[in-house]
PDB file of C-alpha atoms in Angstrom:
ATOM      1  CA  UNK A 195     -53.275 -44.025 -54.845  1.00  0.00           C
ATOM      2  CA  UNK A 196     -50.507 -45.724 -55.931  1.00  0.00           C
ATOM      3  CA  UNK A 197     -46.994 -46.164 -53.845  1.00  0.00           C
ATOM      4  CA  UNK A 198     -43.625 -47.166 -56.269  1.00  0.00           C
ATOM      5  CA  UNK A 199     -42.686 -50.554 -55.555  1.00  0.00           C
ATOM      6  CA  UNK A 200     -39.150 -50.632 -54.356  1.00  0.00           C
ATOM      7  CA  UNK A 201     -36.678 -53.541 -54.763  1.00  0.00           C
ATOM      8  CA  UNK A 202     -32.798 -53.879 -52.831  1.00  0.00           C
ATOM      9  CA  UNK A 203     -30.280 -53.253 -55.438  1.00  0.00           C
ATOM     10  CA  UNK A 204     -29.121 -55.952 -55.368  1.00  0.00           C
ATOM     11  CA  UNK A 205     -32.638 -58.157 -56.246  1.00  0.00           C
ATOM     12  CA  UNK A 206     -32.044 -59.090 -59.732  1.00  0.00           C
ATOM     13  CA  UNK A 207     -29.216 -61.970 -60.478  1.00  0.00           C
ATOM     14  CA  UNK A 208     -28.132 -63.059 -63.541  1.00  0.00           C
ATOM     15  CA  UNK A 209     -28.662 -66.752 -64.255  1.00  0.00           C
ATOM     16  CA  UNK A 210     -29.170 -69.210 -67.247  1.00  0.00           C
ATOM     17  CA  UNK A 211     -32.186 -71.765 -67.274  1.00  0.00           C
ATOM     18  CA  UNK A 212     -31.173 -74.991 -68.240  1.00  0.00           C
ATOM     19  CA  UNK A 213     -33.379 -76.423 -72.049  1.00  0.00           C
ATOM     20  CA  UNK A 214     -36.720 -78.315 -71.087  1.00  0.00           C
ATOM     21  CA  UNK A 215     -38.772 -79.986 -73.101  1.00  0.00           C
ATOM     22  CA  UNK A 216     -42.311 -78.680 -72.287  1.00  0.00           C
ATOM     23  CA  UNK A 217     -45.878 -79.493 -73.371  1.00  0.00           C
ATOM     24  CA  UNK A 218     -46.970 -76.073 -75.186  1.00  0.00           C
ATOM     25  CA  UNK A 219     -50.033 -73.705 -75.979  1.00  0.00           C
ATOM     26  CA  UNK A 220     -48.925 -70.774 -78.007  1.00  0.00           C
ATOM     27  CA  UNK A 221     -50.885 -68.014 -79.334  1.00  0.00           C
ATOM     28  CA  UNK A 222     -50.667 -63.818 -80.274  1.00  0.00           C
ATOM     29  CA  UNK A 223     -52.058 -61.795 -76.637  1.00  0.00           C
ATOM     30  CA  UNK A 224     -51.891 -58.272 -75.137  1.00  0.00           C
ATOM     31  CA  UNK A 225     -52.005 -57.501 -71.834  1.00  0.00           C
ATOM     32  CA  UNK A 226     -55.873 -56.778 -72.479  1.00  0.00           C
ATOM     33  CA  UNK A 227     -56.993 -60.306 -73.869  1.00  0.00           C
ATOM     34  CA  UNK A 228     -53.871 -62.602 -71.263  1.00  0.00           C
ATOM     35  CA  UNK A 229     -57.209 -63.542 -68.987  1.00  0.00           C
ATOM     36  CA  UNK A 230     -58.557 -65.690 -72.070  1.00  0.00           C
ATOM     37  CA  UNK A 231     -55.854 -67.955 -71.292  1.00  0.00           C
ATOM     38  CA  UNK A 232     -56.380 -68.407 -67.619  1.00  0.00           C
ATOM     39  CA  UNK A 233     -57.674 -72.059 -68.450  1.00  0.00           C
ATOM     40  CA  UNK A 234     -54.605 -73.546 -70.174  1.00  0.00           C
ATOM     41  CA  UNK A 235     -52.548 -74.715 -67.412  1.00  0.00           C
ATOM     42  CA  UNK A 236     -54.983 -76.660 -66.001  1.00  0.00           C
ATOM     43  CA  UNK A 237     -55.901 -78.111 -69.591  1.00  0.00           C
ATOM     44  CA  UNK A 238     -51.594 -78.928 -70.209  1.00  0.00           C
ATOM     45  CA  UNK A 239     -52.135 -80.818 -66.903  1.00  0.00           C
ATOM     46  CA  UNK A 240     -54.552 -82.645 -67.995  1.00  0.00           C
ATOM     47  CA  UNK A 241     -53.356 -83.288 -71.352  1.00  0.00           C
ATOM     48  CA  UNK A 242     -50.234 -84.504 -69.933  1.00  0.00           C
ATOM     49  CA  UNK A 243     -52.334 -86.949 -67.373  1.00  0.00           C
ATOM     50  CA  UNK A 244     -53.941 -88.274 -69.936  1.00  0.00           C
ATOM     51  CA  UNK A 245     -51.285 -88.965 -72.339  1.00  0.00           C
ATOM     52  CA  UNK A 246     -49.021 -90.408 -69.175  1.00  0.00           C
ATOM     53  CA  UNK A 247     -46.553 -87.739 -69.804  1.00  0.00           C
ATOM     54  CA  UNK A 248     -44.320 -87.030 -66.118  1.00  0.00           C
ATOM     55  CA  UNK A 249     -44.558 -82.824 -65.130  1.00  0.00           C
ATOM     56  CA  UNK A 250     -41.046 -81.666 -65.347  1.00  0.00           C
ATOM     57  CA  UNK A 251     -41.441 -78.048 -63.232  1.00  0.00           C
ATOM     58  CA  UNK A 252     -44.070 -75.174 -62.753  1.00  0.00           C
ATOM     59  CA  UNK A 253     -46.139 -73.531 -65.805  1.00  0.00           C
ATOM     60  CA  UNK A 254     -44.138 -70.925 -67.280  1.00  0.00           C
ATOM     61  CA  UNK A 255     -45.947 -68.140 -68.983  1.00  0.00           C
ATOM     62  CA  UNK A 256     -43.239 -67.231 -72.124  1.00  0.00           C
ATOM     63  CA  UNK A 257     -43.677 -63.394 -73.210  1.00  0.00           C
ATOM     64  CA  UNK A 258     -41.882 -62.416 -76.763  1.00  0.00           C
ATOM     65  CA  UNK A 259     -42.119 -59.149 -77.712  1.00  0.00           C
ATOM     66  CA  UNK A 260     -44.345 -57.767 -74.872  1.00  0.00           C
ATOM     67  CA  UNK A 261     -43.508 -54.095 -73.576  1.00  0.00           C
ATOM     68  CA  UNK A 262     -45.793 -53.207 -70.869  1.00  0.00           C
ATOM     69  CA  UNK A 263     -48.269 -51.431 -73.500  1.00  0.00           C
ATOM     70  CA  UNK A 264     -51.733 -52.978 -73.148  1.00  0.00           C
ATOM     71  CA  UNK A 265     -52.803 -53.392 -76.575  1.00  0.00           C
ATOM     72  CA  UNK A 266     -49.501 -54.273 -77.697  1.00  0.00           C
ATOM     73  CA  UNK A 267     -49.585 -57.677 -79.767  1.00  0.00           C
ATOM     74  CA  UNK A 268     -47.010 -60.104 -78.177  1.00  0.00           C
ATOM     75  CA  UNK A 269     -46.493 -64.035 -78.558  1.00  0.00           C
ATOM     76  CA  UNK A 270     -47.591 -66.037 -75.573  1.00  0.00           C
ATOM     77  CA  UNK A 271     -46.206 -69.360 -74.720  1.00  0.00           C
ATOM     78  CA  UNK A 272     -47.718 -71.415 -71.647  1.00  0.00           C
ATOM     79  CA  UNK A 273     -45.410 -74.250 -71.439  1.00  0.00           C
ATOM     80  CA  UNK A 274     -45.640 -77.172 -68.617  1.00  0.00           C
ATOM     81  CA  UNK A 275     -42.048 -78.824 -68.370  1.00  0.00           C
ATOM     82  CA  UNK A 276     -42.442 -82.928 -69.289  1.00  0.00           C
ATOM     83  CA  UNK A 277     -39.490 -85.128 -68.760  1.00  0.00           C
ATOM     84  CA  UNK A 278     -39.704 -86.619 -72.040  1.00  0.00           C
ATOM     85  CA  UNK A 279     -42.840 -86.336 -74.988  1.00  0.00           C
ATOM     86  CA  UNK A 280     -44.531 -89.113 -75.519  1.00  0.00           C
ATOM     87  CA  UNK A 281     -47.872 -89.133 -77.804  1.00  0.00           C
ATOM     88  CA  UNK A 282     -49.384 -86.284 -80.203  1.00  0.00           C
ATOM     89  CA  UNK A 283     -50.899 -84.262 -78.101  1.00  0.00           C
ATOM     90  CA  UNK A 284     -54.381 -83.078 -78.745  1.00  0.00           C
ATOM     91  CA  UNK A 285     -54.446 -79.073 -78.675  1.00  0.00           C
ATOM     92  CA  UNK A 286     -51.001 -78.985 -77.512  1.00  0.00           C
ATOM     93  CA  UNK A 287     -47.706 -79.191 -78.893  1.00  0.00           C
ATOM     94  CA  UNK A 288     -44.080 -80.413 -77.448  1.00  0.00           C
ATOM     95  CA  UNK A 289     -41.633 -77.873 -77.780  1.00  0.00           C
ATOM     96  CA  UNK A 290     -37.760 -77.681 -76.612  1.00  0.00           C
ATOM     97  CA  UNK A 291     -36.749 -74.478 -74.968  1.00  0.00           C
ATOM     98  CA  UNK A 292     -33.134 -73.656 -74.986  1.00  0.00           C
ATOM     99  CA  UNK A 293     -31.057 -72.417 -72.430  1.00  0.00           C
ATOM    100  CA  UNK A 294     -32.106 -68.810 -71.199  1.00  0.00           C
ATOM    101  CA  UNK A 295     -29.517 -66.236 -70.134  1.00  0.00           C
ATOM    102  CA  UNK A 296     -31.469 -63.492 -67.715  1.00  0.00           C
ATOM    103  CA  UNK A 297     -32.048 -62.094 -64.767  1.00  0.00           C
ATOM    104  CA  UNK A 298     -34.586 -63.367 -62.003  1.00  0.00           C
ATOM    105  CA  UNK A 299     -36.322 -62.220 -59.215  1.00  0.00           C
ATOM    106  CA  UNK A 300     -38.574 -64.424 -57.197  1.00  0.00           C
ATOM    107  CA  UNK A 301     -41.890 -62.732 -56.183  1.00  0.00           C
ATOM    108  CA  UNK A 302     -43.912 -63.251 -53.195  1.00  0.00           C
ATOM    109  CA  UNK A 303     -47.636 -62.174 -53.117  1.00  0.00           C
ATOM    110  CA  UNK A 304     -50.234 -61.134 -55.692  1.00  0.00           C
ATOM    111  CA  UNK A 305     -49.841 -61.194 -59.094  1.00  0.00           C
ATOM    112  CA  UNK A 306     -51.724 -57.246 -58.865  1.00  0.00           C
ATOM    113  CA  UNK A 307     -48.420 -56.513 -57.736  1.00  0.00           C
ATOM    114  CA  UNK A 308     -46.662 -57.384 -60.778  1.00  0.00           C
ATOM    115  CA  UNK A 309     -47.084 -53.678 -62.765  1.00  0.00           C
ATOM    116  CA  UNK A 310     -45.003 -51.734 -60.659  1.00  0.00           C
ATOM    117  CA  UNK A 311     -43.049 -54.837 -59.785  1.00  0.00           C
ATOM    118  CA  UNK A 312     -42.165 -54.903 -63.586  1.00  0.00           C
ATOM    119  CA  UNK A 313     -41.248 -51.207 -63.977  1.00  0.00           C
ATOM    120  CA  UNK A 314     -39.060 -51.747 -60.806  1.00  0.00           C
ATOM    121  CA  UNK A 315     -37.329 -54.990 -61.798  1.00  0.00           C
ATOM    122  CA  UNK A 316     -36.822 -53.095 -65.679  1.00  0.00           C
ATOM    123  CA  UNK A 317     -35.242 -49.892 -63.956  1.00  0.00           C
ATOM    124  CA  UNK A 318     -33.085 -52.131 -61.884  1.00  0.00           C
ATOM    125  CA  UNK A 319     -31.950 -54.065 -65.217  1.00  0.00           C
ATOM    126  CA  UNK A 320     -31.084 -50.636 -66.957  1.00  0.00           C
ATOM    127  CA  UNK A 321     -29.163 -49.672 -63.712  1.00  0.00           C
ATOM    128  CA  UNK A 322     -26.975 -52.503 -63.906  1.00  0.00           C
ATOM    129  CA  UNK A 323     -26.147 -52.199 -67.480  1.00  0.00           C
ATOM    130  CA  UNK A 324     -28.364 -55.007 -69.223  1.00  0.00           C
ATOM    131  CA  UNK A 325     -30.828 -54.881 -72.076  1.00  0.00           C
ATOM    132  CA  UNK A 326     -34.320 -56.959 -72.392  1.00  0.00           C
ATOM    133  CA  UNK A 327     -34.119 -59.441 -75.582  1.00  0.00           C
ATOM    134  CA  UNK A 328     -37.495 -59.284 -75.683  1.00  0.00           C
ATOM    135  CA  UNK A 329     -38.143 -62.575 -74.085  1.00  0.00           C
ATOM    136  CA  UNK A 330     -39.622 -62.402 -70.066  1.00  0.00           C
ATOM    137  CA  UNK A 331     -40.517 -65.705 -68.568  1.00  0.00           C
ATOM    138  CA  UNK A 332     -42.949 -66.162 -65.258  1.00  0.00           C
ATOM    139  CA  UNK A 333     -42.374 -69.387 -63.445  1.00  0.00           C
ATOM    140  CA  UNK A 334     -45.381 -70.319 -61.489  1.00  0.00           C
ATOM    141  CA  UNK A 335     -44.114 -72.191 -58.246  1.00  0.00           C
ATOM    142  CA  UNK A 336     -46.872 -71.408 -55.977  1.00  0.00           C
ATOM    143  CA  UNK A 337     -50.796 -70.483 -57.000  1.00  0.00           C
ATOM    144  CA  UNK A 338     -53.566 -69.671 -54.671  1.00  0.00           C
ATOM    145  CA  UNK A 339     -56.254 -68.563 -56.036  1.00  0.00           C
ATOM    146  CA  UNK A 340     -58.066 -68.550 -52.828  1.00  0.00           C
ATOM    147  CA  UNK A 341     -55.062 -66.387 -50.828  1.00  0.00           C
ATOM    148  CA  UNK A 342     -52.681 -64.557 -53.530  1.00  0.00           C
ATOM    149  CA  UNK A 343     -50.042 -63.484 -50.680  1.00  0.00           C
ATOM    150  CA  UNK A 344     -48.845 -67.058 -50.966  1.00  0.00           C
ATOM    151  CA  UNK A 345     -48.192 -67.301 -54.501  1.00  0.00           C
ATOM    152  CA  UNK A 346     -44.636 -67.474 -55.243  1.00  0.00           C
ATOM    153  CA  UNK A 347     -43.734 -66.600 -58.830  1.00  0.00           C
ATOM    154  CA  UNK A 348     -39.968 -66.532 -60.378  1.00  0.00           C
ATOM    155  CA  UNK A 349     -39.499 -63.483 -63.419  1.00  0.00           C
ATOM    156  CA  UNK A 350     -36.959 -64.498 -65.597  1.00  0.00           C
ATOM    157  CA  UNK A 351     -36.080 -61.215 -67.866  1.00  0.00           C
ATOM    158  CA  UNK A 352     -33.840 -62.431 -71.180  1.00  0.00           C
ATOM    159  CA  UNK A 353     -30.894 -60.388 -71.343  1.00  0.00           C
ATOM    160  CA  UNK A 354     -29.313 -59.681 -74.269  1.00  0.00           C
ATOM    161  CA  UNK A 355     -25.298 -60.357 -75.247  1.00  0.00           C
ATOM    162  CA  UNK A 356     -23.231 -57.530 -74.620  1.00  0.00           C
ATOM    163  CA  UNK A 357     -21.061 -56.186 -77.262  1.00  0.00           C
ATOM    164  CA  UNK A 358     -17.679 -54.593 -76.325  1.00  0.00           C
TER     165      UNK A 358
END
């Protein structure tokens, strides 16, 4: 049984993410194959200890191109924020985001929540008059593994320019 996941009209505000300069795995993923990648964040942590780089923010998981379809090919970036790059990584590379325009909404609980939170938050974006620019960002602030309820997780949806 499934219930819709409701959200207050007014959950999603529009925002812009300042550039970072992150420490970076990228790769092609679907929905299917994401749990490969579960590792990475802890191996960008310790990447970063050992090459004395300073954490900057949360993991971010970076989604281009992904669309809800499971076997849907999409790039995945899983970028920790550094204050400034230092040596060549080993597996990793240093990458500068730019500013992102989009809409967030921070979510509390399990990340088994997030596929009807998604097809909540995307109605609510079409309601208010935005498009998806294909970009969708998940800021990590809070894992635990051992209690999801207490994760806390930002979605940052790219919005597109509007033309007039």
């Amino acid at each position: 049984m499934t219930t819709q996941l409701m959200i207050p009209e007014n959950a999603l505000t529009v925002n812009e993410a300042e550039a970072f300069q992150a420490l970076t795995f990228a790769t092609e993923a679907t929905l299917k194959t994401l749990a490969q990648h579960s590792h990475v964040p802890e191996n960008l942590y310790d990447e970063a200890n050992r090459l004395g780089l300073l954490p900057g923010g949360p993991v971010q998981y970076i989604y281009t191109g992904a669309n809800g379809h499971e076997d849907n090919v999409f790039r995945l970036e899983i970028a920790l924020p550094i204050q400034e790059p230092g040596k060549k990584p080993f597996a990793f590379h240093y990458r500068k985001f730019p500013i992102f325009r989009h809409v967030a909404h921070t979510h509390y609980g399990p990340w088994s929540d997030f596929r009807e939170l998604y097809r909540a938050l995307f109605d609510q974006l079409h309601r208010d008059g935005h498009q998806n620019d294909g970009r969708v960002r998940e800021v990590y602030y809070v894992i635990d593994p051992d209690n999801q309820a207490n994760n806390v997780t930002a979605i940052q949806i790219g919005i597109a320019p509007a033309f007039h």
